[in-house]
mmCIF file of C-alpha atoms and ligand atoms in Angstrom:
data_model
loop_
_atom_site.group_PDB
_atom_site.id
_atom_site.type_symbol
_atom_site.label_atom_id
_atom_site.label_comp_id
_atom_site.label_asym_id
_atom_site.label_seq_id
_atom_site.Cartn_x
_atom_site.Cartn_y
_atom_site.Cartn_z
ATOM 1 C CA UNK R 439 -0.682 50.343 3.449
ATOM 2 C CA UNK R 440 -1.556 50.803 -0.137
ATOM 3 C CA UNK R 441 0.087 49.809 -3.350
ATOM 4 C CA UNK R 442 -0.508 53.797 -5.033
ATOM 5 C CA UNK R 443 2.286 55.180 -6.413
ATOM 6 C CA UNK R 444 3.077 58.912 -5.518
ATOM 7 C CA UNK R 445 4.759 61.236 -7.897
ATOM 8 C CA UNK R 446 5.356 64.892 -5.978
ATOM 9 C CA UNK R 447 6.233 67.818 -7.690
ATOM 10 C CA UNK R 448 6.918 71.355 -6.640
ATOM 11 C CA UNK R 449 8.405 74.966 -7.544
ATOM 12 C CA UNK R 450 7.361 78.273 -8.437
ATOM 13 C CA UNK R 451 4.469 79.615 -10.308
ATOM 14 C CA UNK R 452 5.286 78.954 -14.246
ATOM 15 C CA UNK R 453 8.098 76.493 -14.295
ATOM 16 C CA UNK R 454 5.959 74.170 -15.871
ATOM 17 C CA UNK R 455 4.559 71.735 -13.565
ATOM 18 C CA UNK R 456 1.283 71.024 -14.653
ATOM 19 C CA UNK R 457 1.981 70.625 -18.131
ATOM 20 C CA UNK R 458 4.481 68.007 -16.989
ATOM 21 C CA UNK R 459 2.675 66.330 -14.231
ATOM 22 C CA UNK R 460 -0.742 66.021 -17.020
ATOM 23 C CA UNK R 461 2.339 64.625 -19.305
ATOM 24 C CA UNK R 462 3.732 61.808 -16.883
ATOM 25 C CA UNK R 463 0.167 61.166 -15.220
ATOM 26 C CA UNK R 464 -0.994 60.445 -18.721
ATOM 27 C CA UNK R 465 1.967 58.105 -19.825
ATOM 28 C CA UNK R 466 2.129 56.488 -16.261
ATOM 29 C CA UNK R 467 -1.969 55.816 -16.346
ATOM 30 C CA UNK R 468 -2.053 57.783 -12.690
ATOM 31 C CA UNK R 469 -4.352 60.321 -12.067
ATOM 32 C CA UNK R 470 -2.993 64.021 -12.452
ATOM 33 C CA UNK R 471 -4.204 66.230 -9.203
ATOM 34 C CA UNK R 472 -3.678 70.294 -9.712
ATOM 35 C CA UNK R 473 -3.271 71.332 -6.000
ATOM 36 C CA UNK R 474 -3.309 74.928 -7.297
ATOM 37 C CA UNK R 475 -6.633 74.340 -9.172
ATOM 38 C CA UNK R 476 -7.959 74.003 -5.380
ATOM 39 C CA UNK R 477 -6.243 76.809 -4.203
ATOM 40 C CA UNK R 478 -8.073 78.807 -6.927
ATOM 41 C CA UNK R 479 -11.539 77.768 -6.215
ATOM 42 C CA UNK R 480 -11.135 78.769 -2.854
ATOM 43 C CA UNK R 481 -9.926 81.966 -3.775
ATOM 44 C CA UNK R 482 -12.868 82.280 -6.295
ATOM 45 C CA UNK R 483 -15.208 82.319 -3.345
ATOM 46 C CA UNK R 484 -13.812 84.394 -1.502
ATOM 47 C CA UNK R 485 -13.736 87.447 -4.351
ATOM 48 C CA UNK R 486 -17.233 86.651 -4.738
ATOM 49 C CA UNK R 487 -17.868 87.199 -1.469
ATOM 50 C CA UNK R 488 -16.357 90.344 -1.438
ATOM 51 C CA UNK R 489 -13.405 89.591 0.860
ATOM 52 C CA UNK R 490 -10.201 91.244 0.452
ATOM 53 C CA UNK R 491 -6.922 89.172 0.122
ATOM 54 C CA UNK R 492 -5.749 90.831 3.303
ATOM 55 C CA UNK R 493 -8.979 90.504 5.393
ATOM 56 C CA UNK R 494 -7.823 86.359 6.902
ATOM 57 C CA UNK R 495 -9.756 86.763 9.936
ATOM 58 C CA UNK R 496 -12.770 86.407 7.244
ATOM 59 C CA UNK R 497 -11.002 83.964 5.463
ATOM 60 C CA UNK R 498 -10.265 81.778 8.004
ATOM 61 C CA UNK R 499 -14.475 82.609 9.343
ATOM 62 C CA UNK R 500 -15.582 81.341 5.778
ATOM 63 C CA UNK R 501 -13.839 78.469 5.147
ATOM 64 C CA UNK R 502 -16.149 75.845 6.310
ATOM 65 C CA UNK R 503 -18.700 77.268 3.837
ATOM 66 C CA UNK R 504 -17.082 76.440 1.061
ATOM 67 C CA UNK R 505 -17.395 73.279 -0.538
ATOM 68 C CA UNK R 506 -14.331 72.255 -3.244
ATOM 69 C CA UNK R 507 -14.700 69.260 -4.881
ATOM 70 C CA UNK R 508 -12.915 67.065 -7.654
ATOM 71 C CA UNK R 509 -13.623 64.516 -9.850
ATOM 72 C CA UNK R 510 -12.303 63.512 -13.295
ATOM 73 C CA UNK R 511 -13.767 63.328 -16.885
ATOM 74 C CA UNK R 512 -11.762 61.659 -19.416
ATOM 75 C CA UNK R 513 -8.495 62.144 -17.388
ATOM 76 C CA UNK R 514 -9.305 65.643 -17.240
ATOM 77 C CA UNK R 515 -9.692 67.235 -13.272
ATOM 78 C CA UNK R 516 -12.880 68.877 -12.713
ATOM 79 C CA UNK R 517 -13.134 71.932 -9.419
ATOM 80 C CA UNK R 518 -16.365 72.178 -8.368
ATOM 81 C CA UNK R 519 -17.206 74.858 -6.377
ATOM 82 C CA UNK R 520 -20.691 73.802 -4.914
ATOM 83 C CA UNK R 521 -22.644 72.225 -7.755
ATOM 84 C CA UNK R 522 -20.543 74.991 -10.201
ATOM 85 C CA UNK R 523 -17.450 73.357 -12.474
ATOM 86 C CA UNK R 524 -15.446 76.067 -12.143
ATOM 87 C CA UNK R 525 -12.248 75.567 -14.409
ATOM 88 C CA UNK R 526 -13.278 77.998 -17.002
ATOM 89 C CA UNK R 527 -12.958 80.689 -14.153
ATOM 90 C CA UNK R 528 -10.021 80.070 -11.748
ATOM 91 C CA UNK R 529 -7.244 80.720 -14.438
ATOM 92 C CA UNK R 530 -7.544 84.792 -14.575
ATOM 93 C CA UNK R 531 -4.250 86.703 -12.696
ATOM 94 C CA UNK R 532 -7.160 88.079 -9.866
ATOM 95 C CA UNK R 533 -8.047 84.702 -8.956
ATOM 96 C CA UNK R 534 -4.097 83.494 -8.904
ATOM 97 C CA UNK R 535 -2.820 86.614 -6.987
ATOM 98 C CA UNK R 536 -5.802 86.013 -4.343
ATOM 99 C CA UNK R 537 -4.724 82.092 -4.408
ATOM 100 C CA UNK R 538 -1.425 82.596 -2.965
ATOM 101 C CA UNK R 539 -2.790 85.386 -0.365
ATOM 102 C CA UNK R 540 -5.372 83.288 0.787
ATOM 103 C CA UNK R 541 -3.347 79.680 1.010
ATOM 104 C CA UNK R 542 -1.437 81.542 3.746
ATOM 105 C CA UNK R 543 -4.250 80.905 6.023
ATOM 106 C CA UNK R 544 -4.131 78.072 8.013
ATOM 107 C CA UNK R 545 -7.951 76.608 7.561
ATOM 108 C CA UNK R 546 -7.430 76.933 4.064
ATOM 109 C CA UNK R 547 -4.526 74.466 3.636
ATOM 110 C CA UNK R 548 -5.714 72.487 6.520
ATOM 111 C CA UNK R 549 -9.465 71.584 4.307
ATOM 112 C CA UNK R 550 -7.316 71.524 0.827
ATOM 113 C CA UNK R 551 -4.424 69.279 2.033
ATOM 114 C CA UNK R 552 -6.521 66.718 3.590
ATOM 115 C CA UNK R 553 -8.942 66.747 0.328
ATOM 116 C CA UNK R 554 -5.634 65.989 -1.476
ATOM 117 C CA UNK R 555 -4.330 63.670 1.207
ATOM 118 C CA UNK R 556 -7.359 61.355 0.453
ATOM 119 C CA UNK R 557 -7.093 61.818 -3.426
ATOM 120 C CA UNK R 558 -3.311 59.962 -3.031
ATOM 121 C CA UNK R 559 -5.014 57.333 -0.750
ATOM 122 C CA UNK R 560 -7.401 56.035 -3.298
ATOM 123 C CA UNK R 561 -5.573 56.520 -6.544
ATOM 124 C CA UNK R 562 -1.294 56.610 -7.489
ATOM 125 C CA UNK R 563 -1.568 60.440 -8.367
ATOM 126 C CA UNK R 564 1.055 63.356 -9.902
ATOM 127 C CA UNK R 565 0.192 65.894 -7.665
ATOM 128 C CA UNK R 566 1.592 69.507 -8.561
ATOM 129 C CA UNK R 567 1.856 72.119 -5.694
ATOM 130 C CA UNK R 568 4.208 73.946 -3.679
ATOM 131 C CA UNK R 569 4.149 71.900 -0.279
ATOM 132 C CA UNK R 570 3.481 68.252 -1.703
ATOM 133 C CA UNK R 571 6.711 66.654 -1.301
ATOM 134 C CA UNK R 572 7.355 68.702 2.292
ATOM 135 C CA UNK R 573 3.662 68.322 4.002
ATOM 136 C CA UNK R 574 1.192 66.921 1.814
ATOM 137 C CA UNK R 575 2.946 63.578 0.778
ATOM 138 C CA UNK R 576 6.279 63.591 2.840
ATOM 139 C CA UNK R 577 6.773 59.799 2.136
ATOM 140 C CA UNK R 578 5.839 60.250 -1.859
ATOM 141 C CA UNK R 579 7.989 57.395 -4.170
ATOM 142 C CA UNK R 580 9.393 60.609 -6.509
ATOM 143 C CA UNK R 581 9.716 63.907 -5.549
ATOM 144 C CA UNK R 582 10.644 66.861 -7.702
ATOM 145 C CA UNK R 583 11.429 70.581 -7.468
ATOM 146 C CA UNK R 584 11.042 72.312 -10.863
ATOM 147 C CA UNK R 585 12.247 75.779 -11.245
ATOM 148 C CA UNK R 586 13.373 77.684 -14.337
ATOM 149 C CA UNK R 587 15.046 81.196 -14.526
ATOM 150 C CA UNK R 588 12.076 84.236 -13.611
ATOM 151 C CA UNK R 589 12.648 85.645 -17.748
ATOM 152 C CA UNK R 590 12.163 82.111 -19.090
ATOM 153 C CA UNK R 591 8.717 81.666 -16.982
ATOM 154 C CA UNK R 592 8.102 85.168 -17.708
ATOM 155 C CA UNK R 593 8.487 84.243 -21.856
ATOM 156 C CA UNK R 594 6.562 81.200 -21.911
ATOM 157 C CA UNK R 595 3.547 83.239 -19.779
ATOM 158 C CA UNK R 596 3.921 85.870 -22.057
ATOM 159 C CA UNK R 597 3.952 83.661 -25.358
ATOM 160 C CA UNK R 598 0.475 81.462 -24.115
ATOM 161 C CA UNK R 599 -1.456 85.352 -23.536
ATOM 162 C CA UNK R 600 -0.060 86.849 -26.697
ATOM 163 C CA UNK R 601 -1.679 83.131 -28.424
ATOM 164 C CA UNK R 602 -5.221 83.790 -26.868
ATOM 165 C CA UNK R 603 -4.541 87.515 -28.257
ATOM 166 C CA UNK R 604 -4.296 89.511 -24.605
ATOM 167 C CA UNK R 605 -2.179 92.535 -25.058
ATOM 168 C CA UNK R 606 0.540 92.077 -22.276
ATOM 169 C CA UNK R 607 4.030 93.380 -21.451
ATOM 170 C CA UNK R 608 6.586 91.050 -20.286
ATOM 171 C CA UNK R 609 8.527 93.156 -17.478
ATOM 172 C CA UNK R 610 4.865 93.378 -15.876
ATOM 173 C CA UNK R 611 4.754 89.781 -16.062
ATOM 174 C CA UNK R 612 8.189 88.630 -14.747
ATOM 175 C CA UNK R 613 7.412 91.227 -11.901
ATOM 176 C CA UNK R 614 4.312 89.629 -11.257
ATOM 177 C CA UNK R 615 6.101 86.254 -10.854
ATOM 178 C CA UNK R 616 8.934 87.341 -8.661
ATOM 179 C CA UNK R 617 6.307 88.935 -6.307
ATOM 180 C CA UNK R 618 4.460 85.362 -6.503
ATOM 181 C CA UNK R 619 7.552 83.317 -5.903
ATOM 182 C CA UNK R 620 8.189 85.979 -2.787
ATOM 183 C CA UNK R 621 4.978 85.581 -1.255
ATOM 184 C CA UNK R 622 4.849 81.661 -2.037
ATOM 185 C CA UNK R 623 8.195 81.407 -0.102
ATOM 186 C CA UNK R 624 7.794 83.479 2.692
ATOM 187 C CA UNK R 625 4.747 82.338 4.328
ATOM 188 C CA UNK R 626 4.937 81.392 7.170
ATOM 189 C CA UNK R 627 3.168 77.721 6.878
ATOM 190 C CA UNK R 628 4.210 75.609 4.321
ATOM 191 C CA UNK R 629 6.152 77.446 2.172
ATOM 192 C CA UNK R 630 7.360 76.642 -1.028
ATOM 193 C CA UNK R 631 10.677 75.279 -0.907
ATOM 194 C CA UNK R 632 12.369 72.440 -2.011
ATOM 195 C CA UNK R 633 11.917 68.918 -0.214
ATOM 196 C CA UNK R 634 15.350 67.194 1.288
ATOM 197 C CA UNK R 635 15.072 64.457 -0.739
ATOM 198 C CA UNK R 636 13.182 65.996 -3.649
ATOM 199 C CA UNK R 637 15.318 65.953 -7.039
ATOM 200 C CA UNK R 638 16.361 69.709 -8.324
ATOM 201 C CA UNK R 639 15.215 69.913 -12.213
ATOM 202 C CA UNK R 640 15.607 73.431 -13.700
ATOM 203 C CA UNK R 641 13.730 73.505 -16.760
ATOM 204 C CA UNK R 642 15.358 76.638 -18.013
ATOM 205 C CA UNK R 643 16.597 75.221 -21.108
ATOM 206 C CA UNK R 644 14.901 71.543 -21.073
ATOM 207 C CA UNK R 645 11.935 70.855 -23.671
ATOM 208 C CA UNK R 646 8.584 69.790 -22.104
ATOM 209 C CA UNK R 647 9.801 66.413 -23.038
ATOM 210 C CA UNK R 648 13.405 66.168 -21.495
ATOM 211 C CA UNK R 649 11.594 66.871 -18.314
ATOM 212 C CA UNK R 650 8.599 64.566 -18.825
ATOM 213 C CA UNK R 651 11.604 61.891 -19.388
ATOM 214 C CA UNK R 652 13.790 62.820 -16.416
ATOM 215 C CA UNK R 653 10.758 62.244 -14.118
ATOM 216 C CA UNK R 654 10.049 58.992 -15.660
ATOM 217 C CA UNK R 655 13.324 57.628 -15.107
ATOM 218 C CA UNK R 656 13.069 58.913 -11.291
ATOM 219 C CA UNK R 657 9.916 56.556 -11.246
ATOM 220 C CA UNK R 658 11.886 53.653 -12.900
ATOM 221 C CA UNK R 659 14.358 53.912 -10.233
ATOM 222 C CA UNK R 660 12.115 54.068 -7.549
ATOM 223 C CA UNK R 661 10.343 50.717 -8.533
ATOM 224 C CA UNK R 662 13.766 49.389 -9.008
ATOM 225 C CA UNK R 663 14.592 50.347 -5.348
HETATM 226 O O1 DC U 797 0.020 76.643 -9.153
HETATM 227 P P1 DC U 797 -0.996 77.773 -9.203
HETATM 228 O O2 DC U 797 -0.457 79.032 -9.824
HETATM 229 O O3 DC U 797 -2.313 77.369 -9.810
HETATM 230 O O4 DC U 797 -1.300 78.094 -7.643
HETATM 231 C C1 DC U 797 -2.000 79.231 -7.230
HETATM 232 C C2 DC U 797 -1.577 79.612 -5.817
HETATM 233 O O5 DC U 797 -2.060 78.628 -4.887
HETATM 234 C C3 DC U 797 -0.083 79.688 -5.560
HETATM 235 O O6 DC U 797 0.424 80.985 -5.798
HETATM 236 C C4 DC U 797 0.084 79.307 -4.116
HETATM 237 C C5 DC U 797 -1.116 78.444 -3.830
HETATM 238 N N1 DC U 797 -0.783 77.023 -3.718
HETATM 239 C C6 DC U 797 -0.323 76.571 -2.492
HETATM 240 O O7 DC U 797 -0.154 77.371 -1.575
HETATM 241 N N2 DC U 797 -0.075 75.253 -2.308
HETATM 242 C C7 DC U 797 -0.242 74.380 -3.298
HETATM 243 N N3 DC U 797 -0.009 73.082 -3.070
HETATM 244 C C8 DC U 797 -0.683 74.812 -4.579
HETATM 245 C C9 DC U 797 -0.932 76.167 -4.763
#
């Protein structure tokens, strides 16, 4: 058994997770793992491949092709895709809508979860996802499911794409997210839901820091126990 600590945290697309997991990962000194960064790459390949997000037979025919890596620059996770570093292309809406098709299929989770599986072995990670605390790392030290109200995830999306300038509308976008959410939690392996023993945080109306905080203090407690 190792000494790594485990920090697991889940919920829907938007509440905030990876902006919160990069913020305790960072103040803890463990290493921040994006689950849905590896969900992305994969889905990458397949559009450039051609396949369509309902065509899984050709998913599932594909999948040992494709070679999704990670490895970390100043704190910073790196997808590679092949040889390619491929964050400055996995954050589009076509690449996360094909993400949460594809991650239905069972070869894809099976190659992703045991690349994150191994990631937790070597290092204490934050790992972000939808199944971490419920299949990925079922014995993690902290688990957390954060959610916040679909208008509220909807805002903040809609605030970060009106900053880079897109031209967006935000009943498109909150409709976009409740379709996510649906699809996320109706799958039928390893859907996102929330762990037994995972700790319910709505971030609704937290800051960024009042959730950073109540996450540390679930880590404090754990060590304590
Ligand atoms: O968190 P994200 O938006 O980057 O994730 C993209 C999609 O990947 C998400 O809609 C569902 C899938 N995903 C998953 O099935 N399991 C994970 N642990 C992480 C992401």
């Amino acid at each position: 058994m190792s000494n790594n600590i485990a920090i697991a945290i889940d919920g829907p697309a938007g509440a905030g997770k990876s902006t919160i997991a990069r913020l305790v990962a960072e103040r803890k000194g463990y290493i921040y793992v994006d689950t849905g960064a590896m969900y992305r790459a994969m889905a990458l390949y397949f559009i450039e491949q051609g396949i369509g997000a309902d065509e899984q037979e050709r998913i599932a025919s594909v999948v040992p092709d494709v070679e999704v890596t990670i490895t970390y620059e100043d704190g910073e996770q790196i997808v590679w895709l092949g040889g390619r570093n491929v964050n400055g292309l996995i954050r589009t809406e076509e690449v996360g809508k094909m993400a949460s098709a594809s991650s239905g299929s069972i070869a894809v989770r099976r190659k992703l979860v045991e690349l994150q599986q191994a990631l937790a072995r070597k290092e204490s990670v934050v790992m972000d996802g939808r199944d971490i605390g419920t299949c990925v790392l079922p014995d993690a030290d902290v688990k957390v499911y954060l959610t916040a109200d679909s208008r509220v995830r909807a805002r903040r999306r809609y605030e970060e794409l009106k900053k880079k300038g897109q031209d967006c509308d935000l009943d498109v976008i909150e409709k976009d997210i409740i379709d996510r959410d649906y699809q996320d939690m109706h799958r039928e392996i390893s859907p996102l839901r929330q762990a037994e023993d995972a700790v319910l945080l709505d971030s609704s109306h937290m800051t960024i820091e009042e959730v950073a905080q109540a996450i540390i203090g679930l880590c404090d407690e754990a060590r304590r126990e």
